[in-house]
Amino acid sequence: FSSVGGWLATRSAGHHSTLHTHIDDRVEGMRALTPRGPLETRRLPASGAGPSPDRLLLGSEGTLAVITEAWLRLVERPRFRARTAVRLPDLPGGAAAARALGQSGLLPATCRLIDAAEALVNRVGDGSTCLLLLGFESADHPVDAALARALELCADHGGVADAPRERVAAAGTAEVWRSAFVRLPYVRDAVARLGHIVETFETAVTWDRLDELWRTVGERAGAAVAEVCGAGVVTCRLTHVYADGCAPYFTVIARSRHGDQRAQWAQVKAAASEAILAAGGTITHHHAVGRDHRPWYDRQLPPLAGAALAAAKRTLDPAWILNPGVLLDPP
């Protein structure tokens, strides 16, 4: 159900773990329809002419306009690829390796750190170590040298990669993970239909706050799962890596009581969301705000920024007919 308009309206992030992670980086110009008329930005490679109108529409989630057209920057399809899986003793050690990679300038296409529990659930580990999926790609040149340097950085932090002759098997591990990742939304829906709770929530945080956020969210979400559901599991992975921070992504799988799933889900989500804000993270890195995240988005948004957004809403949609209740409440 993924669409270009959806990427733009929600400021989505793709699978690329570094550099151009969000759709924002690919936008050159846009056209949208508002209740007051069309809004079209000039197609330019870059501009310093005041605040960007594209940025006003990006992430507006249908509250300001309906996006109808976009000019997007394209890149050549990669022809050269190199990848492997690196095992690390624990998430803090793995995060240190990911941080080194994020600050190295190597810019791996894939730098996805999976904790031991999630590796076990997805059949890419035995539950004793974390797994760092590492991959490079280019349309212009071989990338084996970049992978070799990245493995040296991982080894500095206790990472153990497969020997060269075993790289094919390592690529197989990455394929097993990718297959599980692509199937996850469908598996989630099937498990939910069986009456269980399956939920994900993601955030972003600077490196200096990652350890506290990972521990706090895991502990509080886990405690809520135990209290509300009786049993369940909370896993974590880092999906995107930046020089100054990363995007932790949590998954909750828990049993539930028939007819009470919505209330149980709400309690677990509230515990996790409160922990995210308390630890200095954002309520969402790339899944948009919608209605589920509104209570915490309202607390994260600076009051003056909220007032400015409301003023833009009044200008573009004076009758407040577009997606009421998302990002802003009607007056």
Coordinates of C-alpha atoms in Angstrom, one line a residue:
F1 CA 0.0 0.0 0.0
S2 CA 3.0 2.3 -0.4
S3 CA 2.7 5.3 -2.7
V4 CA 4.7 8.4 -3.6
G5 CA 2.0 10.7 -2.3
G6 CA 2.0 8.8 1.0
W7 CA 5.8 9.1 1.3
L8 CA 5.6 12.8 0.8
A9 CA 2.6 13.4 3.1
T10 CA 4.1 11.4 5.9
R11 CA 7.8 12.3 5.4
S12 CA 8.6 8.6 5.2
A13 CA 12.0 7.0 5.5
G14 CA 13.0 4.2 3.2
H15 CA 15.3 1.1 3.6
H16 CA 18.5 3.1 3.0
S17 CA 20.2 3.1 6.4
T18 CA 22.4 6.2 5.9
L19 CA 22.7 9.5 4.0
H20 CA 19.4 10.0 2.1
T21 CA 17.1 8.2 4.5
H22 CA 13.9 10.3 4.2
I23 CA 11.9 11.3 1.2
D24 CA 12.7 14.9 2.0
D25 CA 16.1 14.4 0.5
R26 CA 14.6 13.4 -2.9
V27 CA 12.2 16.2 -3.4
E28 CA 12.9 18.9 -6.0
G29 CA 9.5 20.4 -6.3
M30 CA 5.8 19.7 -5.6
R31 CA 2.3 20.6 -6.6
A32 CA -0.7 20.4 -4.3
L33 CA -4.4 21.4 -4.2
T34 CA -5.7 23.3 -1.2
P35 CA -9.3 24.5 -0.5
R36 CA -7.9 28.0 -1.4
G37 CA -6.4 26.9 -4.7
P38 CA -3.3 25.2 -6.1
L39 CA 0.1 25.5 -4.4
E40 CA 3.1 24.8 -6.7
T41 CA 6.7 25.2 -5.8
R42 CA 9.5 26.0 -8.3
R43 CA 11.5 23.1 -9.4
L44 CA 15.1 23.8 -8.3
P45 CA 18.2 21.8 -7.2
A46 CA 18.5 24.0 -4.2
S47 CA 17.3 27.4 -2.9
G48 CA 18.0 29.7 0.0
A49 CA 14.9 31.9 -0.6
G50 CA 13.3 31.9 2.8
P51 CA 11.6 28.9 4.5
S52 CA 10.9 26.1 2.0
P53 CA 7.3 25.7 1.0
D54 CA 8.0 22.1 0.1
R55 CA 8.9 21.5 3.8
L56 CA 5.5 22.9 4.8
L57 CA 3.8 20.2 2.7
L58 CA 6.1 17.4 3.6
G59 CA 4.8 15.6 6.7
S60 CA 1.5 17.6 6.6
E61 CA -0.4 14.3 6.5
G62 CA -3.2 15.6 4.4
T63 CA -4.1 18.5 6.7
L64 CA -3.0 21.4 4.5
A65 CA -3.4 20.1 0.9
V66 CA -3.7 17.1 -1.4
I67 CA -0.4 16.5 -3.0
T68 CA -0.9 15.8 -6.7
E69 CA 2.5 16.0 -8.4
A70 CA 6.2 15.9 -7.4
W71 CA 9.5 16.2 -9.0
L72 CA 11.9 13.6 -7.4
R73 CA 15.6 13.1 -7.7
L74 CA 16.4 9.7 -9.1
V75 CA 19.6 7.7 -9.0
E76 CA 20.9 4.8 -11.1
R77 CA 20.0 1.3 -10.1
P78 CA 22.9 -0.3 -8.2
R79 CA 25.1 -2.7 -10.2
F80 CA 27.7 -3.5 -7.6
R81 CA 26.8 -4.9 -4.2
A82 CA 28.7 -6.4 -1.2
R83 CA 27.1 -7.5 2.0
T84 CA 27.6 -9.7 5.1
A85 CA 26.3 -10.2 8.6
V86 CA 28.3 -9.4 11.7
R87 CA 27.6 -10.8 15.1
L88 CA 28.2 -8.7 18.2
P89 CA 27.9 -9.6 21.9
D90 CA 25.1 -7.2 22.9
L91 CA 23.2 -4.1 21.7
P92 CA 25.4 -1.5 23.3
G93 CA 28.5 -3.0 21.6
G94 CA 26.6 -3.3 18.4
A95 CA 25.5 0.3 18.7
A96 CA 29.1 1.4 19.2
A97 CA 30.0 -0.3 15.9
A98 CA 27.0 1.2 14.2
R99 CA 28.0 4.7 15.5
A100 CA 31.6 4.2 14.2
L101 CA 30.1 3.2 10.8
G102 CA 27.8 6.2 10.8
Q103 CA 30.7 8.6 11.5
S104 CA 33.1 6.9 9.1
G105 CA 31.9 8.4 5.9
L106 CA 31.5 5.0 4.3
L107 CA 27.7 5.4 4.0
P108 CA 26.6 1.8 3.9
A109 CA 23.2 1.2 2.2
T110 CA 22.3 -1.2 4.9
C111 CA 23.4 -0.8 8.5
R112 CA 20.7 -2.5 10.5
L113 CA 21.4 -3.7 14.0
I114 CA 19.1 -6.4 15.4
D115 CA 19.0 -7.4 19.0
A116 CA 19.4 -11.1 20.0
A117 CA 15.7 -11.7 20.7
E118 CA 14.6 -10.3 17.3
A119 CA 17.4 -12.3 15.5
L120 CA 15.9 -15.4 17.2
V121 CA 12.3 -14.5 16.3
N122 CA 13.3 -14.0 12.6
R123 CA 15.4 -17.1 12.4
V124 CA 18.7 -15.3 11.8
G125 CA 20.3 -16.1 15.2
D126 CA 20.1 -18.3 18.2
G127 CA 19.3 -15.6 20.7
S128 CA 22.8 -15.3 22.1
T129 CA 24.2 -12.4 20.0
C130 CA 23.1 -9.3 18.1
L131 CA 23.3 -9.2 14.4
L132 CA 24.5 -6.3 12.2
L133 CA 23.3 -6.6 8.6
L134 CA 25.9 -4.6 6.6
G135 CA 25.7 -3.9 2.9
F136 CA 27.1 -1.5 0.3
E137 CA 25.9 -0.8 -3.2
S138 CA 26.9 1.5 -6.1
A139 CA 25.9 2.0 -9.7
D140 CA 29.5 3.2 -10.5
H141 CA 32.2 1.1 -8.8
P142 CA 32.8 -2.1 -6.9
V143 CA 32.2 -1.7 -3.1
D144 CA 34.3 -4.6 -1.7
A145 CA 36.9 -2.2 -0.3
A146 CA 34.2 -0.3 1.6
L147 CA 32.9 -3.5 3.1
A148 CA 36.4 -4.6 4.1
R149 CA 37.0 -1.3 5.9
A150 CA 33.6 -1.5 7.6
L151 CA 34.4 -4.9 8.9
E152 CA 37.6 -3.6 10.4
L153 CA 35.6 -1.0 12.3
C154 CA 33.2 -3.7 13.5
A155 CA 36.1 -5.8 14.7
D156 CA 37.3 -2.9 16.8
H157 CA 34.0 -3.3 18.7
G158 CA 34.0 -7.0 19.1
G159 CA 32.2 -7.8 15.8
V160 CA 32.8 -11.2 14.3
A161 CA 32.0 -11.6 10.6
D162 CA 32.1 -14.7 8.4
A163 CA 35.2 -15.6 6.7
P164 CA 35.4 -14.7 3.0
R165 CA 34.6 -18.2 1.8
E166 CA 31.5 -18.1 4.0
R167 CA 30.2 -14.8 2.7
V168 CA 27.7 -16.5 0.5
A169 CA 26.1 -18.0 3.6
A170 CA 26.2 -14.6 5.2
A171 CA 24.3 -13.2 2.2
G172 CA 21.8 -16.0 2.8
T173 CA 21.3 -14.8 6.4
A174 CA 20.6 -11.3 5.0
E175 CA 18.1 -12.8 2.6
V176 CA 16.4 -14.7 5.4
W177 CA 16.0 -11.5 7.3
R178 CA 14.8 -9.6 4.3
S179 CA 12.2 -12.2 3.5
A180 CA 11.0 -12.1 7.2
F181 CA 11.0 -8.3 7.1
V182 CA 8.9 -8.1 3.9
R183 CA 6.4 -10.7 5.3
L184 CA 6.1 -9.0 8.7
P185 CA 3.1 -6.7 8.0
Y186 CA 1.1 -9.7 6.7
V187 CA 2.2 -11.9 9.6
R188 CA 1.3 -9.1 12.0
D189 CA -2.2 -9.0 10.5
A190 CA -2.6 -12.8 10.8
V191 CA -1.4 -12.9 14.4
A192 CA -3.7 -10.0 15.3
R193 CA -6.7 -11.9 13.8
L194 CA -5.8 -14.7 16.1
G195 CA -6.4 -12.3 19.0
H196 CA -2.8 -11.4 19.9
I197 CA -1.2 -8.0 20.2
V198 CA 1.5 -7.2 17.6
E199 CA 2.8 -3.7 17.4
T200 CA 5.8 -1.7 16.4
F201 CA 6.9 1.8 17.4
E202 CA 10.0 3.7 16.3
T203 CA 11.9 6.8 17.4
A204 CA 15.2 8.6 16.9
V205 CA 17.7 9.8 19.4
T206 CA 21.2 11.2 19.6
W207 CA 24.0 8.7 20.4
D208 CA 24.6 10.1 23.9
R209 CA 21.0 9.2 24.8
L210 CA 20.7 5.9 23.1
D211 CA 21.7 3.7 26.0
E212 CA 19.2 5.3 28.3
L213 CA 16.4 5.2 25.8
W214 CA 16.9 1.6 24.8
R215 CA 17.0 0.4 28.4
T216 CA 14.1 2.6 29.6
V217 CA 11.7 1.9 26.7
G218 CA 12.5 -1.8 26.9
E219 CA 12.0 -2.0 30.6
R220 CA 8.8 0.0 30.7
A221 CA 7.2 -1.6 27.7
G222 CA 8.2 -5.0 29.0
A223 CA 6.8 -4.2 32.4
A224 CA 3.5 -3.0 30.8
V225 CA 3.3 -6.2 28.7
A226 CA 3.8 -8.3 31.7
E227 CA 1.3 -6.4 33.8
V228 CA -1.4 -6.0 31.1
C229 CA -0.9 -9.1 29.0
G230 CA 0.7 -11.6 31.3
A231 CA 3.4 -12.6 28.8
G232 CA 5.1 -11.3 25.7
V233 CA 8.3 -10.1 24.2
V234 CA 9.8 -6.7 23.4
T235 CA 12.6 -6.6 20.8
C236 CA 14.6 -3.7 19.3
R237 CA 16.6 -3.0 16.2
L238 CA 18.4 0.1 14.8
T239 CA 17.0 0.8 11.4
H240 CA 18.7 4.0 10.4
V241 CA 22.2 5.3 11.4
Y242 CA 23.3 8.9 11.3
A243 CA 26.6 10.6 12.3
D244 CA 24.9 12.1 15.4
G245 CA 22.3 9.4 16.3
C246 CA 20.1 6.5 15.2
A247 CA 16.6 5.3 14.9
P248 CA 15.6 2.5 17.4
Y249 CA 12.7 0.4 16.3
F250 CA 10.8 -1.7 18.9
T251 CA 8.4 -4.6 18.3
V252 CA 5.9 -6.0 20.8
I253 CA 4.4 -9.4 20.6
A254 CA 2.1 -10.4 23.4
R255 CA -0.9 -12.5 24.3
S256 CA -4.2 -10.8 25.0
R257 CA -7.6 -11.2 26.5
H258 CA -10.5 -11.8 24.1
G259 CA -12.5 -8.6 23.6
D260 CA -10.0 -6.4 25.5
Q261 CA -7.2 -6.1 23.0
R262 CA -7.7 -2.4 22.2
A263 CA -7.4 -1.4 25.8
Q264 CA -4.4 -3.6 26.4
W265 CA -2.7 -2.2 23.3
A266 CA -3.4 1.3 24.5
Q267 CA -1.8 0.7 27.9
V268 CA 1.3 -0.8 26.3
K269 CA 1.6 1.9 23.8
A270 CA 1.2 4.7 26.4
A271 CA 4.0 3.1 28.5
A272 CA 6.3 2.9 25.6
S273 CA 5.5 6.4 24.3
E274 CA 6.0 8.0 27.7
A275 CA 9.4 6.3 28.0
I276 CA 10.4 7.6 24.6
L277 CA 9.6 11.2 25.4
A278 CA 11.2 11.0 28.8
A279 CA 14.4 9.6 27.3
G280 CA 14.7 12.5 24.8
G281 CA 13.5 10.7 21.6
T282 CA 10.9 11.7 19.0
I283 CA 7.5 10.1 19.1
T284 CA 8.0 8.9 15.5
H285 CA 11.0 8.7 13.2
H286 CA 9.2 7.7 10.0
H287 CA 5.7 6.3 10.7
A288 CA 4.0 9.7 10.8
V289 CA 1.8 11.1 13.6
G290 CA -1.8 10.3 12.6
R291 CA -4.1 9.9 15.5
D292 CA -2.3 7.2 17.5
H293 CA 0.7 9.5 18.3
R294 CA -1.2 12.8 18.8
P295 CA -1.0 13.0 22.6
W296 CA 2.8 12.7 22.6
Y297 CA 3.2 14.8 19.4
D298 CA 1.4 17.6 21.0
R299 CA 3.9 17.6 23.9
Q300 CA 6.9 17.3 21.6
L301 CA 5.8 20.2 19.3
P302 CA 7.0 23.6 20.6
P303 CA 3.9 25.7 21.3
L304 CA 4.9 28.5 18.9
A305 CA 5.5 26.0 16.2
G306 CA 2.0 24.6 16.8
A307 CA 0.5 28.1 16.6
A308 CA 2.4 28.7 13.3
L309 CA 1.1 25.4 11.9
A310 CA -2.5 26.3 12.9
A311 CA -2.1 29.7 11.1
A312 CA -1.0 27.9 8.0
K313 CA -4.0 25.6 8.3
R314 CA -6.4 28.6 8.6
T315 CA -4.8 30.1 5.5
L316 CA -4.9 27.1 3.3
D317 CA -7.9 25.3 4.7
P318 CA -10.1 28.0 6.4
A319 CA -13.1 25.6 6.9
W320 CA -10.8 22.9 8.4
I321 CA -12.2 20.2 6.2
L322 CA -8.9 18.4 5.4
N323 CA -8.2 15.4 7.7
P324 CA -9.6 16.9 10.9
G325 CA -8.0 15.6 14.1
V326 CA -4.6 14.8 12.5
L327 CA -1.8 17.1 13.7
L328 CA -4.4 19.7 14.7
D329 CA -7.8 19.8 16.3
P330 CA -10.5 21.9 14.7
P331 CA -11.2 25.2 16.6

